[in-house]
Amino acid sequence: MADTGVRTVRSFCRVCQSVCGILVDVHDDPAGERVLRVRGDRDHPVSAGYTCPKGRALPQLHHHPDRLEHPQLRVDGTLRNVGWEACLDDLATRLRTIIDSHGPQAVGIFLGSGIGMDAAGYRMAEALQTAIATPAKFSPLTIDGTAKPLVADLMGGFMGLSCRADHDGVDFLIYVGSNPVVSHGHALAMPNATGTIREIARRGQVWVIDPRHTETARLATGHLAPRPGTDYAVLAYLVRELLVAGADRDIMEHRAVDAERLAAAVEPFTCAHTAALADVDPAALIRLRDAVRGAGRLAVETGTGVTMARSANVTQWLAWALMILTDSMNRPGGAWFHPGYAYQLESFPALPISPPEGTFGPGPRSRPEARSFLGEWPCAALADEIDAGNIRALVNLGGGLLTAFPNAAALRSALDRLDVLATLEILPTEITAVSTHVLPAKDQLERADVTLWDILSTNVSAQYTPAVVAPAGERRSAWWVLAELGRRLGHDLCDRDIGGDIGGDIGGYVAPDADDAMLARVMGRARGEFADLVVAGYQEAPRELPAAWVEAHLDRLGGWRMAPQALVDQLAAMSSPEPLMLVPRRQRRHLNSQLTFLGDRAEILLHPDDAAMAGIGDGQPVTVRNRLGTVTGIARLTTEIRPGAVSVPHGYPGANVNLLTDDADIDPLTGMTRYSGLPVSIAPAQ
Ligand SMILES: Nc1nc2c(c(=O)[nH]1)N[C@H]1C(S)=C(S)[C@@H](COP(=O)(O)OP(=O)(O)OC[C@H]3O[C@@H](n4cnc5c(=O)[nH]c(N)nc54)[C@H](O)[C@@H]3O)O[C@H]1N2
Ligand SMILES: Nc1nc2c(c(=O)[nH]1)N[C@H]1C(S)=C(S)[C@@H](COP(=O)(O)OP(=O)(O)OC[C@H]3O[C@@H](n4cnc5c(=O)[nH]c(N)nc54)[C@H](O)[C@@H]3O)O[C@H]1N2
Ligand code: SF4
Ligand SMILES: [Mo]
């Protein structure tokens, strides 16, 4: 190896939450390190050699010619390279002035997907937000899906119940509005989803409920294509039928409360009513019902097709109801609850039990109807809060904002009103272009890291990677940038608890390359020693199923709450779907607004009948329209999508679907934006 100058570093990919094990080949050239290649690590205990095109593109991302290298400050309308001192001094002075005259809530913080995969950076961002004491915290929670924690809270009395299929044992798996073959799972890490799903379909049944015959549906044993947003009806029908016959008696008697109210709520969902509402063949519904009745245990996995719809909460509720009624919760062959690796839920003497009406806090002043959920404000309220003059500075930590938030046109003009827009990024974006401060961060190959979202894993594990290469230019670790900003605002963040033990020895100033010291603190309360994780790269603890801590929690709860009133009310208020509705979808070679240079295009999938009615041909530009705006992409006519659904991907600055999404259209319980099931019209592009 030494003679070729090529070394191989074992790491893990942090483009998405599947955190595949990778081997990175680096050429140590006197002119600088060159990242040559990323390939799958066959010895990795979870991903076993799997990678996708996004992970394999890390060398291209790292060496992207536009990568940010220097802190920039807007002077007289132009971004200029200045050193860290000048940039951070200016930023801190301006934030201090804003806080002094308008209060801490005038500073908003967005913890975007970019910092979401940077463990020390993310924890330091939380510490900064706590130190500033601003309630104006935003994250992808309210633009991705709030239904999962909400339903965990309302039905299970604890938001931290993170439920997922027991892939090793499940013989009957239903996907609703998720396409893991492309996405690798929603709120669940599925490297090599294709292999996992094939295996389950071989030994049992996999059903996909999706308006599109997706890549995942192609591997499934059954597919149902209801009209967008009507999945709740299909699940309500299954729950209704199980309550008539097939529900587990023992569970009904000892582990479930309010079953009568659940039965009353789903009573209207007869086969005929459901078939008409969802526009599916009644015979297909009966086949699915019979399969469910015959299955014994099962698991239902939902994705963004569900969590972004108006019916998000009720659909998630009924998915859980189905798993509870079949005695699948906390059972092999059903679903399990992740206890956490960096934190350990089973070590709590008693998990807190939340009130039946849920847990919410006060929201932003400009949007009285929007509440805070999980300590965050709805992303959909950001533009209004800026327009109202309540938020005057925004710290954007690795976020796409305009391609991610609803009503991009309104947000764009709101951003122009800000006194301060500071963006921590690795590449220039349409947000850095309008920022007052641009803070260049190390990319994932330039920093050591651990798996922050270990609860999304399919097992109880953690990973560590060293930095693969040295950072170029003046790029710094996100945690260092935030700690230095905090220090200038009078907060010693390096001395704070950022997830682990308060390390006595690294308070005060910390060298910018002390990534490992920060990671040790992030992992301070973890199951294994950080020093051992550094050596091994991967640590795993046994998975307990059934888990005693879940049963103990249910004992204290008194059984699953089968019919939370808020959800019963939302179900009763559901209205009929519109004739033509926009639905979201992920594409293989980009992640949200990232990696669009790999060649994915804004292809809009249309059923040939819908296209013919609008006079649109295959491969022609099509304009999708509603009262807010238009988005234009290339039409692809295909019978893989059902009539009445228009599938539009997101993440393209030049074909931004968020010109159509409405920041006023939020879930009244949680503030989640509606991105799925928007009424639209289509026409050939002018
Ligand atoms: N209409 C519509 N809107 C949607 C969605 C949809 O389906 N439809 N999906 C929603 C979902 S699920 C989500 S999660 C959000 C995502 O929205 P965002 O959280 O805004 O995510 P990205 O667009 O991925 O932007 C991430 C940014 O981080 C930067 N970045 C990459 N690596 C690093 C790094 O190592 N450090 C730092 N500091 N930055 C880095 C990238 O360059 C990129 O600009 O969008 C939501 N918006
Ligand atoms: N390649 C790639 N991978 C990604 C991402 C990416 O951008 N690209 N993004 C990552 C992020 S941030 C997230 S949150 C996850 C999301 O992961 P998933 O939720 O699995 O996302 P999708 O692959 O878009 O699958 C959503 C499916 O819902 C369907 N759908 C739309 N509307 C409805 C509806 O009303 N009912 C039903 N039943 N189905 C509907 C769509 O047709 C689509 O097949 O993916 C992650 N992984
Ligand atoms: S699925 Fe792809 S993007 Fe996600 S971690 Fe694995 S290689 Fe990276
Ligand atoms: Mo997401």
PDB file of C-alpha atoms in Angstrom, residues 401-647:
ATOM      1  CA  LEU A 401     -34.799  26.178   3.571  1.00  0.00           C
ATOM      2  CA  LEU A 402     -36.259  27.236   0.217  1.00  0.00           C
ATOM      3  CA  THR A 403     -36.451  23.733  -1.239  1.00  0.00           C
ATOM      4  CA  ALA A 404     -37.515  22.264   2.105  1.00  0.00           C
ATOM      5  CA  PHE A 405     -40.023  24.642   3.705  1.00  0.00           C
ATOM      6  CA  PRO A 406     -43.557  25.285   2.450  1.00  0.00           C
ATOM      7  CA  ASN A 407     -44.445  28.357   0.411  1.00  0.00           C
ATOM      8  CA  ALA A 408     -40.987  29.078  -0.917  1.00  0.00           C
ATOM      9  CA  ALA A 409     -42.090  32.390  -2.453  1.00  0.00           C
ATOM     10  CA  ALA A 410     -43.228  33.758   0.905  1.00  0.00           C
ATOM     11  CA  LEU A 411     -40.130  32.434   2.648  1.00  0.00           C
ATOM     12  CA  ARG A 412     -37.839  33.932   0.023  1.00  0.00           C
ATOM     13  CA  SER A 413     -39.127  37.445   0.633  1.00  0.00           C
ATOM     14  CA  ALA A 414     -39.138  36.858   4.391  1.00  0.00           C
ATOM     15  CA  LEU A 415     -35.450  35.870   4.322  1.00  0.00           C
ATOM     16  CA  ASP A 416     -34.662  39.199   2.656  1.00  0.00           C
ATOM     17  CA  ARG A 417     -36.157  40.970   5.681  1.00  0.00           C
ATOM     18  CA  LEU A 418     -33.821  39.344   8.178  1.00  0.00           C
ATOM     19  CA  ASP A 419     -31.107  41.441   9.821  1.00  0.00           C
ATOM     20  CA  VAL A 420     -28.925  38.340  10.112  1.00  0.00           C
ATOM     21  CA  LEU A 421     -28.968  35.093   8.150  1.00  0.00           C
ATOM     22  CA  ALA A 422     -25.998  32.946   9.155  1.00  0.00           C
ATOM     23  CA  THR A 423     -25.562  29.670   7.283  1.00  0.00           C
ATOM     24  CA  LEU A 424     -23.279  26.805   8.202  1.00  0.00           C
ATOM     25  CA  GLU A 425     -22.653  24.898   4.957  1.00  0.00           C
ATOM     26  CA  ILE A 426     -20.267  22.843   2.901  1.00  0.00           C
ATOM     27  CA  LEU A 427     -21.387  24.167  -0.518  1.00  0.00           C
ATOM     28  CA  PRO A 428     -22.731  27.427  -1.887  1.00  0.00           C
ATOM     29  CA  THR A 429     -26.528  27.218  -2.132  1.00  0.00           C
ATOM     30  CA  GLU A 430     -29.383  29.576  -2.887  1.00  0.00           C
ATOM     31  CA  ILE A 431     -29.422  30.203   0.891  1.00  0.00           C
ATOM     32  CA  THR A 432     -25.736  31.054   1.232  1.00  0.00           C
ATOM     33  CA  ALA A 433     -26.259  33.438  -1.693  1.00  0.00           C
ATOM     34  CA  VAL A 434     -28.608  35.535   0.450  1.00  0.00           C
ATOM     35  CA  SER A 435     -26.859  34.979   3.791  1.00  0.00           C
ATOM     36  CA  THR A 436     -25.092  37.691   5.774  1.00  0.00           C
ATOM     37  CA  HIS A 437     -22.613  35.197   7.252  1.00  0.00           C
ATOM     38  CA  VAL A 438     -21.395  31.976   5.617  1.00  0.00           C
ATOM     39  CA  LEU A 439     -19.669  29.519   7.921  1.00  0.00           C
ATOM     40  CA  PRO A 440     -17.714  26.776   6.094  1.00  0.00           C
ATOM     41  CA  ALA A 441     -18.026  23.421   7.877  1.00  0.00           C
ATOM     42  CA  LYS A 442     -15.978  20.279   7.582  1.00  0.00           C
ATOM     43  CA  ASP A 443     -17.740  17.714   5.424  1.00  0.00           C
ATOM     44  CA  GLN A 444     -18.267  14.188   6.653  1.00  0.00           C
ATOM     45  CA  LEU A 445     -14.905  12.916   5.385  1.00  0.00           C
ATOM     46  CA  GLU A 446     -13.122  15.703   7.247  1.00  0.00           C
ATOM     47  CA  ARG A 447     -14.495  15.013  10.716  1.00  0.00           C
ATOM     48  CA  ALA A 448     -14.594  12.198  13.211  1.00  0.00           C
ATOM     49  CA  ASP A 449     -18.145  11.195  14.056  1.00  0.00           C
ATOM     50  CA  VAL A 450     -20.494   8.787  15.788  1.00  0.00           C
ATOM     51  CA  THR A 451     -23.985   7.601  14.878  1.00  0.00           C
ATOM     52  CA  LEU A 452     -26.225  10.245  16.401  1.00  0.00           C
ATOM     53  CA  TRP A 453     -29.567   8.641  15.524  1.00  0.00           C
ATOM     54  CA  ASP A 454     -28.752   5.188  16.803  1.00  0.00           C
ATOM     55  CA  ILE A 455     -32.454   4.698  17.664  1.00  0.00           C
ATOM     56  CA  LEU A 456     -33.213   4.495  13.938  1.00  0.00           C
ATOM     57  CA  SER A 457     -30.995   1.458  13.540  1.00  0.00           C
ATOM     58  CA  THR A 458     -32.308  -2.053  13.053  1.00  0.00           C
ATOM     59  CA  ASN A 459     -30.286  -3.144  16.063  1.00  0.00           C
ATOM     60  CA  VAL A 460     -28.911  -1.657  19.260  1.00  0.00           C
ATOM     61  CA  SER A 461     -25.589  -0.352  18.031  1.00  0.00           C
ATOM     62  CA  ALA A 462     -23.264   2.578  17.547  1.00  0.00           C
ATOM     63  CA  GLN A 463     -20.491   3.426  15.099  1.00  0.00           C
ATOM     64  CA  TYR A 464     -17.435   5.622  15.172  1.00  0.00           C
ATOM     65  CA  THR A 465     -15.345   6.952  12.327  1.00  0.00           C
ATOM     66  CA  PRO A 466     -12.134   8.925  12.422  1.00  0.00           C
ATOM     67  CA  ALA A 467     -11.692  11.832  10.027  1.00  0.00           C
ATOM     68  CA  VAL A 468     -10.701  10.340   6.670  1.00  0.00           C
ATOM     69  CA  VAL A 469      -8.828  13.394   5.412  1.00  0.00           C
ATOM     70  CA  ALA A 470      -7.695  16.716   6.863  1.00  0.00           C
ATOM     71  CA  PRO A 471     -10.015  19.691   6.329  1.00  0.00           C
ATOM     72  CA  ALA A 472      -9.058  22.015   3.495  1.00  0.00           C
ATOM     73  CA  GLY A 473      -8.913  25.787   3.763  1.00  0.00           C
ATOM     74  CA  GLU A 474     -10.424  27.260   6.903  1.00  0.00           C
ATOM     75  CA  ARG A 475     -13.194  24.672   7.280  1.00  0.00           C
ATOM     76  CA  ARG A 476     -13.986  23.921  10.901  1.00  0.00           C
ATOM     77  CA  SER A 477     -16.025  21.427  12.853  1.00  0.00           C
ATOM     78  CA  ALA A 478     -19.590  22.604  13.332  1.00  0.00           C
ATOM     79  CA  TRP A 479     -19.323  22.117  17.108  1.00  0.00           C
ATOM     80  CA  TRP A 480     -16.295  24.397  17.229  1.00  0.00           C
ATOM     81  CA  VAL A 481     -18.013  27.137  15.211  1.00  0.00           C
ATOM     82  CA  LEU A 482     -21.050  26.998  17.503  1.00  0.00           C
ATOM     83  CA  ALA A 483     -18.988  26.848  20.683  1.00  0.00           C
ATOM     84  CA  GLU A 484     -16.983  29.863  19.531  1.00  0.00           C
ATOM     85  CA  LEU A 485     -20.184  31.722  18.731  1.00  0.00           C
ATOM     86  CA  GLY A 486     -21.551  30.767  22.141  1.00  0.00           C
ATOM     87  CA  ARG A 487     -18.375  31.936  23.847  1.00  0.00           C
ATOM     88  CA  ARG A 488     -18.712  35.335  22.209  1.00  0.00           C
ATOM     89  CA  LEU A 489     -22.293  35.508  23.468  1.00  0.00           C
ATOM     90  CA  GLY A 490     -21.128  34.787  26.996  1.00  0.00           C
ATOM     91  CA  HIS A 491     -21.917  31.066  27.145  1.00  0.00           C
ATOM     92  CA  ASP A 492     -19.281  28.447  27.790  1.00  0.00           C
ATOM     93  CA  LEU A 493     -20.847  25.645  25.748  1.00  0.00           C
ATOM     94  CA  CYS A 494     -17.768  23.448  26.009  1.00  0.00           C
ATOM     95  CA  ASP A 495     -18.455  23.213  29.691  1.00  0.00           C
ATOM     96  CA  ARG A 496     -22.037  22.079  29.238  1.00  0.00           C
ATOM     97  CA  ASP A 497     -23.652  18.689  29.193  1.00  0.00           C
ATOM     98  CA  ILE A 498     -24.037  17.895  25.506  1.00  0.00           C
ATOM     99  CA  GLY A 499     -25.519  14.465  25.873  1.00  0.00           C
ATOM    100  CA  GLY A 500     -22.914  12.771  27.986  1.00  0.00           C
ATOM    101  CA  ASP A 501     -21.127  13.339  31.246  1.00  0.00           C
ATOM    102  CA  ILE A 502     -19.913  16.842  31.932  1.00  0.00           C
ATOM    103  CA  GLY A 503     -16.247  16.300  31.234  1.00  0.00           C
ATOM    104  CA  GLY A 504     -14.326  18.163  33.905  1.00  0.00           C
ATOM    105  CA  ASP A 505     -11.143  18.352  31.891  1.00  0.00           C
ATOM    106  CA  ILE A 506     -12.226  20.038  28.679  1.00  0.00           C
ATOM    107  CA  GLY A 507     -14.118  23.064  29.848  1.00  0.00           C
ATOM    108  CA  GLY A 508     -13.389  26.443  28.352  1.00  0.00           C
ATOM    109  CA  TYR A 509     -11.528  26.820  25.096  1.00  0.00           C
ATOM    110  CA  VAL A 510     -11.244  23.648  23.032  1.00  0.00           C
ATOM    111  CA  ALA A 511      -8.903  23.260  20.110  1.00  0.00           C
ATOM    112  CA  PRO A 512     -10.718  23.110  16.774  1.00  0.00           C
ATOM    113  CA  ASP A 513      -9.410  19.602  16.078  1.00  0.00           C
ATOM    114  CA  ALA A 514     -10.652  18.129  19.355  1.00  0.00           C
ATOM    115  CA  ASP A 515     -13.464  16.216  17.618  1.00  0.00           C
ATOM    116  CA  ASP A 516     -12.834  13.046  19.590  1.00  0.00           C
ATOM    117  CA  ALA A 517     -13.033  14.879  22.901  1.00  0.00           C
ATOM    118  CA  MET A 518     -16.455  16.241  21.954  1.00  0.00           C
ATOM    119  CA  LEU A 519     -17.652  12.869  20.668  1.00  0.00           C
ATOM    120  CA  ALA A 520     -16.581  11.256  23.930  1.00  0.00           C
ATOM    121  CA  ARG A 521     -18.965  13.609  25.667  1.00  0.00           C
ATOM    122  CA  VAL A 522     -21.784  12.955  23.197  1.00  0.00           C
ATOM    123  CA  MET A 523     -21.378   9.259  24.042  1.00  0.00           C
ATOM    124  CA  GLY A 524     -20.831   9.844  27.752  1.00  0.00           C
ATOM    125  CA  ARG A 525     -23.921   7.926  28.852  1.00  0.00           C
ATOM    126  CA  ALA A 526     -23.746   5.223  26.166  1.00  0.00           C
ATOM    127  CA  ARG A 527     -23.778   1.484  26.692  1.00  0.00           C
ATOM    128  CA  GLY A 528     -20.138   0.966  25.847  1.00  0.00           C
ATOM    129  CA  GLU A 529     -16.945   2.897  26.542  1.00  0.00           C
ATOM    130  CA  PHE A 530     -16.173   5.516  23.909  1.00  0.00           C
ATOM    131  CA  ALA A 531     -12.512   4.447  23.864  1.00  0.00           C
ATOM    132  CA  ASP A 532     -13.586   0.918  22.922  1.00  0.00           C
ATOM    133  CA  LEU A 533     -15.895   2.244  20.205  1.00  0.00           C
ATOM    134  CA  VAL A 534     -13.001   4.230  18.729  1.00  0.00           C
ATOM    135  CA  VAL A 535     -10.941   1.074  18.476  1.00  0.00           C
ATOM    136  CA  ALA A 536     -13.710  -1.232  17.226  1.00  0.00           C
ATOM    137  CA  GLY A 537     -15.587   1.261  15.020  1.00  0.00           C
ATOM    138  CA  TYR A 538     -18.797  -0.620  15.767  1.00  0.00           C
ATOM    139  CA  GLN A 539     -20.435  -1.786  18.969  1.00  0.00           C
ATOM    140  CA  GLU A 540     -23.628  -3.722  19.405  1.00  0.00           C
ATOM    141  CA  ALA A 541     -25.683  -4.715  22.427  1.00  0.00           C
ATOM    142  CA  PRO A 542     -28.133  -7.633  22.440  1.00  0.00           C
ATOM    143  CA  ARG A 543     -31.683  -6.814  21.377  1.00  0.00           C
ATOM    144  CA  GLU A 544     -34.281  -7.765  23.926  1.00  0.00           C
ATOM    145  CA  LEU A 545     -37.637  -8.841  22.402  1.00  0.00           C
ATOM    146  CA  PRO A 546     -40.053  -8.779  24.141  1.00  0.00           C
ATOM    147  CA  ALA A 547     -38.378  -6.009  26.118  1.00  0.00           C
ATOM    148  CA  ALA A 548     -39.178  -5.928  29.820  1.00  0.00           C
ATOM    149  CA  TRP A 549     -38.964  -2.119  29.950  1.00  0.00           C
ATOM    150  CA  VAL A 550     -41.781  -1.801  27.415  1.00  0.00           C
ATOM    151  CA  GLU A 551     -44.033  -4.174  29.376  1.00  0.00           C
ATOM    152  CA  ALA A 552     -43.225  -2.355  32.630  1.00  0.00           C
ATOM    153  CA  HIS A 553     -44.161   0.926  30.971  1.00  0.00           C
ATOM    154  CA  LEU A 554     -47.440  -0.554  29.710  1.00  0.00           C
ATOM    155  CA  ASP A 555     -48.189  -1.825  33.216  1.00  0.00           C
ATOM    156  CA  ARG A 556     -47.864   1.701  34.548  1.00  0.00           C
ATOM    157  CA  LEU A 557     -49.809   3.137  31.612  1.00  0.00           C
ATOM    158  CA  GLY A 558     -52.646   0.681  32.167  1.00  0.00           C
ATOM    159  CA  GLY A 559     -52.535  -0.571  28.568  1.00  0.00           C
ATOM    160  CA  TRP A 560     -52.408   1.018  25.110  1.00  0.00           C
ATOM    161  CA  ARG A 561     -54.801   3.912  24.693  1.00  0.00           C
ATOM    162  CA  MET A 562     -56.724   2.632  21.695  1.00  0.00           C
ATOM    163  CA  ALA A 563     -58.832   5.694  20.946  1.00  0.00           C
ATOM    164  CA  PRO A 564     -57.210   9.045  21.826  1.00  0.00           C
ATOM    165  CA  GLN A 565     -59.952  11.661  21.603  1.00  0.00           C
ATOM    166  CA  ALA A 566     -57.907  14.041  19.425  1.00  0.00           C
ATOM    167  CA  LEU A 567     -57.489  11.290  16.824  1.00  0.00           C
ATOM    168  CA  VAL A 568     -61.084  10.145  17.025  1.00  0.00           C
ATOM    169  CA  ASP A 569     -62.060  13.750  16.280  1.00  0.00           C
ATOM    170  CA  GLN A 570     -59.606  14.026  13.371  1.00  0.00           C
ATOM    171  CA  LEU A 571     -60.925  10.791  11.884  1.00  0.00           C
ATOM    172  CA  ALA A 572     -64.509  12.021  12.055  1.00  0.00           C
ATOM    173  CA  ALA A 573     -63.486  15.244  10.301  1.00  0.00           C
ATOM    174  CA  MET A 574     -61.753  13.619   7.291  1.00  0.00           C
ATOM    175  CA  SER A 575     -63.132  14.830   3.976  1.00  0.00           C
ATOM    176  CA  SER A 576     -63.250  13.165   0.561  1.00  0.00           C
ATOM    177  CA  PRO A 577     -60.136  13.373  -1.608  1.00  0.00           C
ATOM    178  CA  GLU A 578     -59.885  15.827  -4.510  1.00  0.00           C
ATOM    179  CA  PRO A 579     -59.835  14.515  -8.099  1.00  0.00           C
ATOM    180  CA  LEU A 580     -56.179  15.335  -8.857  1.00  0.00           C
ATOM    181  CA  MET A 581     -53.599  15.445  -6.068  1.00  0.00           C
ATOM    182  CA  LEU A 582     -49.864  16.008  -5.840  1.00  0.00           C
ATOM    183  CA  VAL A 583     -47.918  13.357  -3.952  1.00  0.00           C
ATOM    184  CA  PRO A 584     -44.223  13.367  -2.984  1.00  0.00           C
ATOM    185  CA  ARG A 585     -41.528  10.859  -3.867  1.00  0.00           C
ATOM    186  CA  ARG A 586     -37.783  10.369  -3.314  1.00  0.00           C
ATOM    187  CA  GLN A 587     -35.344   9.674  -6.108  1.00  0.00           C
ATOM    188  CA  ARG A 588     -32.321   7.470  -6.043  1.00  0.00           C
ATOM    189  CA  ARG A 589     -29.415   9.796  -6.697  1.00  0.00           C
ATOM    190  CA  HIS A 590     -30.174  12.826  -4.572  1.00  0.00           C
ATOM    191  CA  LEU A 591     -31.180  13.466  -0.995  1.00  0.00           C
ATOM    192  CA  ASN A 592     -33.536  16.412  -0.685  1.00  0.00           C
ATOM    193  CA  SER A 593     -31.580  19.331  -2.187  1.00  0.00           C
ATOM    194  CA  GLN A 594     -28.255  17.503  -1.976  1.00  0.00           C
ATOM    195  CA  LEU A 595     -26.315  15.742  -4.749  1.00  0.00           C
ATOM    196  CA  THR A 596     -28.621  16.954  -7.509  1.00  0.00           C
ATOM    197  CA  PHE A 597     -25.452  17.175  -9.636  1.00  0.00           C
ATOM    198  CA  LEU A 598     -25.508  13.369  -9.880  1.00  0.00           C
ATOM    199  CA  GLY A 599     -28.134  13.662 -12.594  1.00  0.00           C
ATOM    200  CA  ASP A 600     -31.608  12.973 -11.192  1.00  0.00           C
ATOM    201  CA  ARG A 601     -34.215  15.147 -12.902  1.00  0.00           C
ATOM    202  CA  ALA A 602     -37.473  16.708 -11.738  1.00  0.00           C
ATOM    203  CA  GLU A 603     -39.578  14.041 -13.451  1.00  0.00           C
ATOM    204  CA  ILE A 604     -43.294  14.309 -12.845  1.00  0.00           C
ATOM    205  CA  LEU A 605     -45.130  10.995 -13.006  1.00  0.00           C
ATOM    206  CA  LEU A 606     -48.611  11.077 -14.532  1.00  0.00           C
ATOM    207  CA  HIS A 607     -51.136   8.407 -15.340  1.00  0.00           C
ATOM    208  CA  PRO A 608     -51.666   8.363 -19.133  1.00  0.00           C
ATOM    209  CA  ASP A 609     -55.425   9.055 -18.689  1.00  0.00           C
ATOM    210  CA  ASP A 610     -54.792  12.192 -16.627  1.00  0.00           C
ATOM    211  CA  ALA A 611     -52.120  13.291 -19.108  1.00  0.00           C
ATOM    212  CA  ALA A 612     -54.395  12.703 -22.104  1.00  0.00           C
ATOM    213  CA  MET A 613     -57.149  14.777 -20.537  1.00  0.00           C
ATOM    214  CA  ALA A 614     -54.726  17.656 -20.082  1.00  0.00           C
ATOM    215  CA  GLY A 615     -53.080  17.189 -23.487  1.00  0.00           C
ATOM    216  CA  ILE A 616     -49.652  16.278 -22.101  1.00  0.00           C
ATOM    217  CA  GLY A 617     -47.274  13.927 -23.911  1.00  0.00           C
ATOM    218  CA  ASP A 618     -44.562  11.689 -22.505  1.00  0.00           C
ATOM    219  CA  GLY A 619     -41.242  13.509 -22.086  1.00  0.00           C
ATOM    220  CA  GLN A 620     -42.821  16.944 -22.503  1.00  0.00           C
ATOM    221  CA  PRO A 621     -42.534  19.708 -19.959  1.00  0.00           C
ATOM    222  CA  VAL A 622     -45.593  19.837 -17.731  1.00  0.00           C
ATOM    223  CA  THR A 623     -46.684  22.607 -15.386  1.00  0.00           C
ATOM    224  CA  VAL A 624     -48.355  21.677 -12.119  1.00  0.00           C
ATOM    225  CA  ARG A 625     -50.405  24.510 -10.688  1.00  0.00           C
ATOM    226  CA  ASN A 626     -52.442  25.573  -7.703  1.00  0.00           C
ATOM    227  CA  ARG A 627     -53.485  28.955  -6.315  1.00  0.00           C
ATOM    228  CA  LEU A 628     -50.017  29.539  -4.833  1.00  0.00           C
ATOM    229  CA  GLY A 629     -47.820  28.940  -7.839  1.00  0.00           C
ATOM    230  CA  THR A 630     -46.476  26.613 -10.495  1.00  0.00           C
ATOM    231  CA  VAL A 631     -43.736  24.059 -10.860  1.00  0.00           C
ATOM    232  CA  THR A 632     -42.519  22.738 -14.185  1.00  0.00           C
ATOM    233  CA  GLY A 633     -40.831  19.400 -14.787  1.00  0.00           C
ATOM    234  CA  ILE A 634     -40.592  16.667 -17.376  1.00  0.00           C
ATOM    235  CA  ALA A 635     -43.736  14.522 -17.686  1.00  0.00           C
ATOM    236  CA  ARG A 636     -43.304  10.787 -17.560  1.00  0.00           C
ATOM    237  CA  LEU A 637     -46.484   8.947 -18.421  1.00  0.00           C
ATOM    238  CA  THR A 638     -46.782   5.618 -16.682  1.00  0.00           C
ATOM    239  CA  THR A 639     -49.462   3.263 -15.490  1.00  0.00           C
ATOM    240  CA  GLU A 640     -47.311   2.622 -12.416  1.00  0.00           C
ATOM    241  CA  ILE A 641     -49.051   5.641 -10.877  1.00  0.00           C
ATOM    242  CA  ARG A 642     -52.791   5.527 -10.274  1.00  0.00           C
ATOM    243  CA  PRO A 643     -55.108   8.048 -11.906  1.00  0.00           C
ATOM    244  CA  GLY A 644     -55.662  11.153  -9.796  1.00  0.00           C
ATOM    245  CA  ALA A 645     -52.130  11.204  -8.366  1.00  0.00           C
ATOM    246  CA  VAL A 646     -49.350  13.463  -9.671  1.00  0.00           C
ATOM    247  CA  SER A 647     -45.972  12.414  -8.289  1.00  0.00           C
TER     248      SER A 647
END
